[in-house]
Short mmCIF file of C-alpha atoms in Angstrom, two decimals:
data_model
loop_
_atom_site.label_atom_id
_atom_site.label_comp_id
_atom_site.label_asym_id
_atom_site.label_seq_id
_atom_site.Cartn_x
_atom_site.Cartn_y
_atom_site.Cartn_z
CA UNK N 1 0.00 0.00 0.00
CA UNK N 2 1.36 3.41 -0.97
CA UNK N 3 0.77 5.75 1.97
CA UNK N 4 0.86 9.53 1.43
CA UNK N 5 3.28 11.89 3.14
CA UNK N 6 0.56 14.56 3.25
CA UNK N 7 -2.93 15.03 1.84
CA UNK N 8 -6.04 17.21 1.83
CA UNK N 9 -9.25 16.20 3.64
CA UNK N 10 -12.06 18.76 3.46
CA UNK N 11 -14.39 16.83 5.74
CA UNK N 12 -17.77 18.48 6.32
CA UNK N 13 -18.49 22.18 5.96
CA UNK N 14 -16.47 25.18 7.10
CA UNK N 15 -17.39 26.11 10.69
CA UNK N 16 -18.22 29.68 11.75
CA UNK N 17 -14.99 31.37 12.83
CA UNK N 18 -14.72 34.03 15.53
CA UNK N 19 -14.29 36.78 12.93
CA UNK N 20 -15.61 37.62 9.48
CA UNK N 21 -13.84 36.70 6.27
CA UNK N 22 -13.19 40.41 5.76
CA UNK N 23 -11.33 40.53 9.09
CA UNK N 24 -9.04 37.65 8.14
CA UNK N 25 -8.45 39.24 4.73
CA UNK N 26 -7.53 42.49 6.48
CA UNK N 27 -4.95 40.70 8.61
CA UNK N 28 -3.49 38.88 5.63
CA UNK N 29 -3.32 42.07 3.58
CA UNK N 30 -1.41 43.73 6.42
CA UNK N 31 0.91 40.72 6.65
CA UNK N 32 1.56 40.72 2.92
CA UNK N 33 2.54 44.37 3.15
CA UNK N 34 5.13 43.35 5.76
CA UNK N 35 6.28 40.55 3.48
CA UNK N 36 6.63 42.92 0.53
CA UNK N 37 8.65 45.39 2.60
CA UNK N 38 11.02 42.61 3.67
CA UNK N 39 11.16 40.88 0.28
CA UNK N 40 9.56 37.68 1.57
CA UNK N 41 7.89 35.13 -0.67
CA UNK N 42 6.29 33.22 2.21
CA UNK N 43 5.83 33.26 5.98
CA UNK N 44 5.98 30.14 8.10
CA UNK N 45 4.13 30.57 11.39
CA UNK N 46 4.52 27.92 14.07
CA UNK N 47 3.10 29.55 17.23
CA UNK N 48 -0.46 29.06 18.44
CA UNK N 49 -1.09 32.80 18.55
CA UNK N 50 0.02 33.68 15.02
CA UNK N 51 -1.60 30.62 13.45
CA UNK N 52 -4.86 31.52 15.20
CA UNK N 53 -4.51 35.19 14.32
CA UNK N 54 -4.10 34.63 10.59
CA UNK N 55 -6.23 31.52 10.09
CA UNK N 56 -8.65 31.19 13.02
CA UNK N 57 -7.33 27.70 13.84
CA UNK N 58 -6.09 27.13 17.41
CA UNK N 59 -4.12 23.90 17.51
CA UNK N 60 -3.50 21.37 20.26
CA UNK N 61 0.10 20.30 19.73
CA UNK N 62 0.36 17.23 21.98
CA UNK N 63 4.01 16.96 20.93
CA UNK N 64 3.39 17.52 17.21
CA UNK N 65 4.36 20.55 15.10
CA UNK N 66 1.76 22.72 13.35
CA UNK N 67 2.07 25.59 10.89
CA UNK N 68 0.37 28.24 8.87
CA UNK N 69 2.11 29.09 5.61
CA UNK N 70 1.15 32.38 4.01
CA UNK N 71 2.19 33.17 0.44
CA UNK N 72 1.14 35.91 -1.96
CA UNK N 73 -2.16 34.16 -2.70
CA UNK N 74 -2.72 31.40 -0.13
CA UNK N 75 -3.14 30.93 3.61
CA UNK N 76 -2.68 27.26 4.47
CA UNK N 77 -2.69 25.56 7.86
CA UNK N 78 -0.62 22.39 8.20
CA UNK N 79 -1.89 19.94 10.78
CA UNK N 80 -1.34 16.42 12.09
CA UNK N 81 -3.39 13.48 10.81
CA UNK N 82 -4.72 12.83 14.30
CA UNK N 83 -6.96 15.92 13.97
CA UNK N 84 -8.52 14.79 10.66
CA UNK N 85 -10.81 17.44 9.13
CA UNK N 86 -11.24 19.70 12.15
CA UNK N 87 -8.33 22.04 11.27
CA UNK N 88 -9.77 22.56 7.78
CA UNK N 89 -13.21 23.30 9.19
CA UNK N 90 -11.71 25.82 11.63
CA UNK N 91 -9.28 27.48 9.19
CA UNK N 92 -9.74 30.51 7.01
CA UNK N 93 -8.22 29.25 3.78
CA UNK N 94 -6.69 25.90 2.97
CA UNK N 95 -5.41 23.01 5.04
CA UNK N 96 -2.89 20.23 4.43
CA UNK N 97 -2.62 17.19 6.70
CA UNK N 98 0.72 15.48 7.22
CA UNK N 99 0.98 11.81 8.18
CA UNK N 100 3.32 10.08 10.58
CA UNK N 101 4.06 7.08 8.36
CA UNK N 102 7.46 8.64 7.72
CA UNK N 103 9.52 10.94 9.91
CA UNK N 104 9.48 14.67 9.03
CA UNK N 105 6.44 14.55 6.77
CA UNK N 106 5.52 17.84 8.44
CA UNK N 107 8.47 19.50 6.74
CA UNK N 108 7.68 17.85 3.43
CA UNK N 109 4.22 19.38 3.62
CA UNK N 110 5.66 22.78 4.50
CA UNK N 111 8.04 22.59 1.57
CA UNK N 112 5.23 21.71 -0.83
CA UNK N 113 3.00 24.56 0.33
CA UNK N 114 5.87 27.08 0.39
CA UNK N 115 6.27 26.35 -3.32
CA UNK N 116 10.00 26.89 -3.71
CA UNK N 117 10.15 30.18 -1.76
CA UNK N 118 13.74 31.26 -1.21
CA UNK N 119 13.16 34.00 1.37
CA UNK N 120 10.82 32.96 4.19
CA UNK N 121 9.61 34.73 7.32
CA UNK N 122 9.76 32.75 10.57
CA UNK N 123 9.09 33.38 14.26
CA UNK N 124 12.51 33.52 15.84
CA UNK N 125 11.02 33.49 19.33
CA UNK N 126 9.15 30.25 18.73
CA UNK N 127 10.99 28.00 16.25
CA UNK N 128 13.17 25.66 18.32
CA UNK N 129 16.79 24.95 17.46
CA UNK N 130 15.85 21.43 16.36
CA UNK N 131 13.03 22.61 14.09
CA UNK N 132 15.17 25.45 12.74
CA UNK N 133 17.78 22.87 11.69
CA UNK N 134 15.09 20.79 9.94
CA UNK N 135 13.80 23.91 8.19
CA UNK N 136 17.24 24.43 6.72
CA UNK N 137 17.47 20.77 5.72
CA UNK N 138 14.11 20.60 3.92
CA UNK N 139 13.78 24.16 2.61
CA UNK N 140 17.13 23.93 0.89
CA UNK N 141 18.72 27.23 -0.01
CA UNK N 142 16.02 29.34 1.63
CA UNK N 143 16.94 32.41 3.65
CA UNK N 144 15.01 32.81 6.90
CA UNK N 145 13.99 36.22 8.24
CA UNK N 146 12.56 36.77 11.71
CA UNK N 147 9.13 38.47 11.54
CA UNK N 148 8.05 37.83 15.15
CA UNK N 149 8.42 41.48 16.09
CA UNK N 150 6.58 42.71 13.00
CA UNK N 151 3.61 40.43 13.60
CA UNK N 152 3.53 41.32 17.29
CA UNK N 153 3.29 45.00 16.39
CA UNK N 154 0.48 44.22 13.93
CA UNK N 155 -1.47 42.32 16.60
CA UNK N 156 -1.14 45.12 19.17
CA UNK N 157 -3.71 47.29 17.37
CA UNK N 158 -7.09 45.56 17.66
CA UNK N 159 -9.77 45.74 14.99
CA UNK N 160 -13.37 46.66 15.79
CA UNK N 161 -14.30 42.95 15.62
CA UNK N 162 -11.55 42.01 18.06
CA UNK N 163 -12.64 44.69 20.52
CA UNK N 164 -16.22 43.37 20.43
CA UNK N 165 -14.95 39.87 21.31
CA UNK N 166 -12.64 41.19 24.05
CA UNK N 167 -15.53 43.13 25.59
CA UNK N 168 -17.56 39.92 25.61
CA UNK N 169 -14.72 38.20 27.44
CA UNK N 170 -14.65 40.94 30.07
CA UNK N 171 -18.41 40.57 30.54
CA UNK N 172 -18.04 36.81 31.03
CA UNK N 173 -15.19 37.36 33.49
CA UNK N 174 -17.50 39.52 35.60
CA UNK N 175 -19.98 36.62 35.70
CA UNK N 176 -17.23 34.28 36.83
CA UNK N 177 -16.16 36.74 39.49
CA UNK N 178 -19.67 36.94 40.91
CA UNK N 179 -19.89 33.14 41.07
CA UNK N 180 -16.54 32.98 42.85
CA UNK N 181 -17.51 35.60 45.43
CA UNK N 182 -20.82 33.84 46.06
CA UNK N 183 -19.03 30.55 46.73
CA UNK N 184 -16.62 31.92 49.33
CA UNK N 185 -17.15 30.74 52.92
CA UNK N 186 -15.12 29.41 55.81
CA UNK N 187 -14.10 25.77 55.32
CA UNK N 188 -14.58 25.56 51.54
CA UNK N 189 -11.57 24.48 49.47
CA UNK N 190 -9.86 26.71 46.90
CA UNK N 191 -10.64 24.15 44.18
CA UNK N 192 -14.38 24.22 44.93
CA UNK N 193 -14.51 28.00 44.65
CA UNK N 194 -12.48 27.89 41.44
CA UNK N 195 -14.81 25.33 39.86
CA UNK N 196 -17.83 27.50 40.62
CA UNK N 197 -16.30 30.39 38.72
CA UNK N 198 -15.10 28.29 35.81
CA UNK N 199 -18.44 26.53 35.40
CA UNK N 200 -20.32 29.84 35.38
CA UNK N 201 -18.05 31.25 32.67
CA UNK N 202 -18.17 28.17 30.47
CA UNK N 203 -21.96 28.03 30.70
CA UNK N 204 -22.21 31.68 29.63
CA UNK N 205 -19.74 31.23 26.76
CA UNK N 206 -21.74 28.23 25.56
CA UNK N 207 -24.93 30.28 25.70
CA UNK N 208 -23.63 33.48 24.11
CA UNK N 209 -21.12 31.94 21.67
CA UNK N 210 -22.59 28.58 20.63
CA UNK N 211 -20.37 28.33 17.52
CA UNK N 212 -17.12 28.69 19.45
CA UNK N 213 -14.88 25.86 20.59
CA UNK N 214 -15.36 25.52 24.34
CA UNK N 215 -11.86 25.19 25.74
CA UNK N 216 -9.30 26.59 28.14
CA UNK N 217 -11.32 28.87 30.44
CA UNK N 218 -9.90 28.65 33.94
CA UNK N 219 -9.81 30.15 37.43
CA UNK N 220 -6.93 30.65 39.84
CA UNK N 221 -8.43 31.20 43.28
CA UNK N 222 -5.81 31.63 45.98
CA UNK N 223 -6.04 32.05 49.74
CA UNK N 224 -3.68 32.94 52.56
CA UNK N 225 -0.03 32.30 51.77
CA UNK N 226 -1.03 31.05 48.31
CA UNK N 227 -1.79 34.65 47.26
CA UNK N 228 1.92 35.50 47.12
CA UNK N 229 2.22 34.68 43.40
CA UNK N 230 -0.10 35.94 40.69
CA UNK N 231 -0.03 32.63 38.81
CA UNK N 232 -0.06 30.18 41.70
CA UNK N 233 -2.19 27.11 40.94
CA UNK N 234 -5.33 26.17 42.80
CA UNK N 235 -4.94 23.88 45.82
CA UNK N 236 -7.20 22.05 48.25
CA UNK N 237 -6.43 24.49 51.06
CA UNK N 238 -9.57 25.28 53.10
CA UNK N 239 -10.49 28.91 53.62
CA UNK N 240 -10.15 30.32 57.13
CA UNK N 241 -11.64 33.38 58.77
CA UNK N 242 -9.35 36.37 58.26
CA UNK N 243 -7.81 35.02 55.03
CA UNK N 244 -6.65 37.31 52.29
CA UNK N 245 -8.04 35.96 49.00
CA UNK N 246 -7.18 36.43 45.33
CA UNK N 247 -9.89 36.01 42.68
CA UNK N 248 -8.60 35.38 39.15
CA UNK N 249 -11.19 34.56 36.45
CA UNK N 250 -9.98 33.86 32.91
CA UNK N 251 -12.60 33.15 30.24
CA UNK N 252 -11.34 32.02 26.82
CA UNK N 253 -13.40 32.70 23.70
CA UNK N 254 -11.87 31.40 20.45
CA UNK N 255 -8.30 31.89 21.66
CA UNK N 256 -8.92 35.33 23.14
CA UNK N 257 -8.21 35.55 26.85
CA UNK N 258 -9.59 38.16 29.22
CA UNK N 259 -9.09 38.50 32.94
CA UNK N 260 -10.66 39.69 36.15
CA UNK N 261 -8.45 39.80 39.24
CA UNK N 262 -9.46 41.04 42.67
CA UNK N 263 -8.27 41.05 46.27
CA UNK N 264 -10.84 39.97 48.85
CA UNK N 265 -10.84 39.22 52.58
CA UNK N 266 -12.86 36.60 54.39
CA UNK N 267 -13.89 38.70 57.36
CA UNK N 268 -12.63 42.14 58.34
CA UNK N 269 -8.95 42.71 57.53
CA UNK N 270 -6.60 44.02 60.20
CA UNK N 271 -5.50 47.66 60.12
CA UNK N 272 -2.20 47.11 58.29
CA UNK N 273 -3.75 44.77 55.71
CA UNK N 274 -6.43 47.38 55.06
CA UNK N 275 -3.78 50.10 54.63
CA UNK N 276 -1.81 48.07 52.10
CA UNK N 277 -4.94 47.01 50.23
CA UNK N 278 -6.11 50.62 49.99
CA UNK N 279 -2.69 51.72 48.76
CA UNK N 280 -2.85 49.11 46.01
CA UNK N 281 -6.36 50.28 45.10
CA UNK N 282 -5.06 53.86 44.94
CA UNK N 283 -2.25 52.73 42.64
CA UNK N 284 -4.80 50.91 40.51
CA UNK N 285 -6.93 54.03 40.18
CA UNK N 286 -3.86 56.11 39.37
CA UNK N 287 -3.01 53.65 36.62
CA UNK N 288 -6.53 53.79 35.23
CA UNK N 289 -6.26 57.58 34.99
CA UNK N 290 -2.98 57.37 33.07
CA UNK N 291 -4.19 55.14 30.21
CA UNK N 292 -4.67 57.43 27.21
CA UNK N 293 -3.27 57.75 23.69
CA UNK N 294 0.29 59.06 23.65
CA UNK N 295 1.16 57.85 27.16
CA UNK N 296 4.14 55.52 27.20
CA UNK N 297 4.39 52.20 29.01
CA UNK N 298 7.55 53.31 30.82
CA UNK N 299 6.04 56.70 31.69
CA UNK N 300 2.95 55.11 33.25
CA UNK N 301 5.20 52.72 35.17
CA UNK N 302 7.30 55.60 36.50
CA UNK N 303 4.22 57.39 37.84
CA UNK N 304 2.91 54.33 39.68
CA UNK N 305 6.41 53.58 41.00
CA UNK N 306 6.57 57.13 42.36
CA UNK N 307 3.29 56.64 44.20
CA UNK N 308 4.34 53.33 45.75
CA UNK N 309 7.65 54.85 46.82
CA UNK N 310 5.77 57.67 48.58
CA UNK N 311 3.86 54.97 50.50
CA UNK N 312 7.09 53.09 51.32
CA UNK N 313 5.73 50.07 49.41
CA UNK N 314 7.70 50.06 46.15
CA UNK N 315 9.99 47.30 47.46
CA UNK N 316 6.92 45.03 47.61
CA UNK N 317 5.87 45.53 43.99
CA UNK N 318 5.60 42.12 42.33
CA UNK N 319 5.72 42.63 38.52
CA UNK N 320 4.82 45.07 35.74
CA UNK N 321 1.61 47.08 35.95
CA UNK N 322 -0.24 45.67 32.94
CA UNK N 323 -0.06 44.12 29.50
CA UNK N 324 -1.74 43.79 26.13
CA UNK N 325 -4.73 41.56 25.43
CA UNK N 326 -5.67 39.58 22.34
CA UNK N 327 -4.72 36.08 21.15
CA UNK N 328 -3.26 35.08 24.48
CA UNK N 329 -3.34 32.39 27.14
CA UNK N 330 -1.13 31.10 29.92
CA UNK N 331 0.60 28.84 27.42
CA UNK N 332 0.74 30.88 24.21
CA UNK N 333 0.95 34.43 22.99
CA UNK N 334 2.43 37.60 24.44
CA UNK N 335 2.67 41.06 22.98
CA UNK N 336 5.76 41.92 24.98
CA UNK N 337 6.09 45.32 23.32
CA UNK N 338 2.97 46.48 25.14
CA UNK N 339 3.72 45.78 28.79
CA UNK N 340 3.69 48.45 31.48
CA UNK N 341 7.31 48.15 32.59
CA UNK N 342 10.35 50.37 32.95
CA UNK N 343 12.05 48.98 29.85
CA UNK N 344 9.11 49.35 27.41
CA UNK N 345 8.77 52.77 25.77
CA UNK N 346 5.83 51.97 23.47
CA UNK N 347 3.31 54.81 23.21
CA UNK N 348 -0.35 53.88 23.55
CA UNK N 349 -2.49 54.21 20.42
CA UNK N 350 -6.21 53.95 19.71
CA UNK N 351 -7.17 50.30 19.28
CA UNK N 352 -4.72 48.98 21.85
CA UNK N 353 -6.18 46.96 24.74
CA UNK N 354 -4.26 46.88 28.01
CA UNK N 355 -4.72 45.97 31.65
CA UNK N 356 -3.93 47.91 34.79
CA UNK N 357 -2.98 45.39 37.48
CA UNK N 358 -0.69 46.56 40.27
CA UNK N 359 0.32 43.90 42.76
CA UNK N 360 2.01 44.14 46.13
CA UNK N 361 3.39 41.07 47.91
CA UNK N 362 4.46 41.08 51.55
CA UNK N 363 6.02 37.83 52.82
CA UNK N 364 4.93 35.89 55.88
CA UNK N 365 6.11 37.42 59.13
CA UNK N 366 5.32 40.99 58.11
CA UNK N 367 2.18 42.82 59.13
CA UNK N 368 -0.31 42.68 56.25
CA UNK N 369 1.36 39.62 54.70
CA UNK N 370 -0.10 38.37 51.40
CA UNK N 371 -0.57 39.30 47.79
CA UNK N 372 -2.80 42.26 46.82
CA UNK N 373 -3.91 42.67 43.22
CA UNK N 374 -6.60 44.50 41.24
CA UNK N 375 -7.03 44.13 37.47
CA UNK N 376 -9.15 45.99 34.93
CA UNK N 377 -9.03 45.95 31.11
CA UNK N 378 -9.09 49.17 29.09
CA UNK N 379 -9.62 49.86 25.39
CA UNK N 380 -7.59 52.88 24.26
CA UNK N 381 -9.63 55.34 22.19
CA UNK N 382 -8.97 58.59 20.36
CA UNK N 383 -8.97 60.79 23.48
CA UNK N 384 -8.99 58.45 26.48
CA UNK N 385 -9.74 54.85 27.41
CA UNK N 386 -12.83 52.76 28.13
CA UNK N 387 -12.73 50.49 31.16
CA UNK N 388 -14.58 47.31 30.13
CA UNK N 389 -14.34 45.59 33.54
CA UNK N 390 -17.45 45.96 35.67
CA UNK N 391 -16.74 43.96 38.85
CA UNK N 392 -16.22 46.16 41.91
CA UNK N 393 -12.86 46.41 43.65
CA UNK N 394 -11.49 47.41 47.01
CA UNK N 395 -12.69 47.18 50.63
CA UNK N 396 -16.12 48.62 49.83
CA UNK N 397 -16.94 45.67 47.59
CA UNK N 398 -14.83 42.67 48.51
CA UNK N 399 -14.92 41.96 52.22
CA UNK N 400 -16.90 38.73 52.53
CA UNK N 401 -18.55 38.02 55.86
CA UNK N 402 -16.83 35.17 57.72
#
């Protein structure tokens, strides 16, 4: 039996994608302008975020490579045989399936779709050393040019359709936050509270976005010492009276992540905890006031740093004060050029979507120990910014009776 190295399987009908055909054409037109400026005949994308951005398909690697190859007239996803026709149904454009009957059929498929291109754009921040070596072996004579930065800059400005989807995510996050707060009580485990929030978000996504793939929404709910890190996983720790709590709700709609993060207390906080919490809320509100077109990431950071220093709390700052939103999750994506940090000088522009999320962490043994964090999402407009997060923050809203 002659078994193919790669093949096409257009099984079923194309599924509704998160954006219109015109939106994907807009993105590809913008990409092809980048390609023309750099003299590229093709782009080979390997990351989840860029493949999803240009094709709509969000892959599940499970140890296998995936790609989206864009040429002057085609956008083609390349997927593993184990996924059958689903990548074609979920792709804007074409799809080629590679088989595992023979090692490196993935690269044979890439070579075929690239069509003899001799100057190819790649993602230098994603292609591993091993895969880069195979690219050189199979795409003989091709010159590779890193376009990761160019595509990141393109993704930082959101379209009207993207902003609609991001606003929906923020709305769903508020629903998750309410379910989390309602579940909080003495003796309940972190995992039980987290499941309540996740279930509420997934149910709402299924209701409001029935054509989407339901995947990857999650909650990190932390209590006590577990609040010290922003990304600490959920545990089975039981909540105790007096605990500081951290609510983190993350709905995912078609690869687009949004977030709601809040500090809460189970019972009245002590005086020092209340002082630190209020200082973090004040920093949060200062940050919200600074988001406007023309403001720079480093300039915003400097202003919030100045405030924390005046409160003698700057030494307890945990990380940068915010970041971009879009095709993003805890395991793919990052528009690192739009983070509110000292070393990022990017100026905000209309269409950018950023968070304000100051966090203070005081270690055990200090008065007010724990992690304090508030998080809102803002859409930058022509003259200011729209806060799309609705869930209340601070001591007035988030002290839960013990």
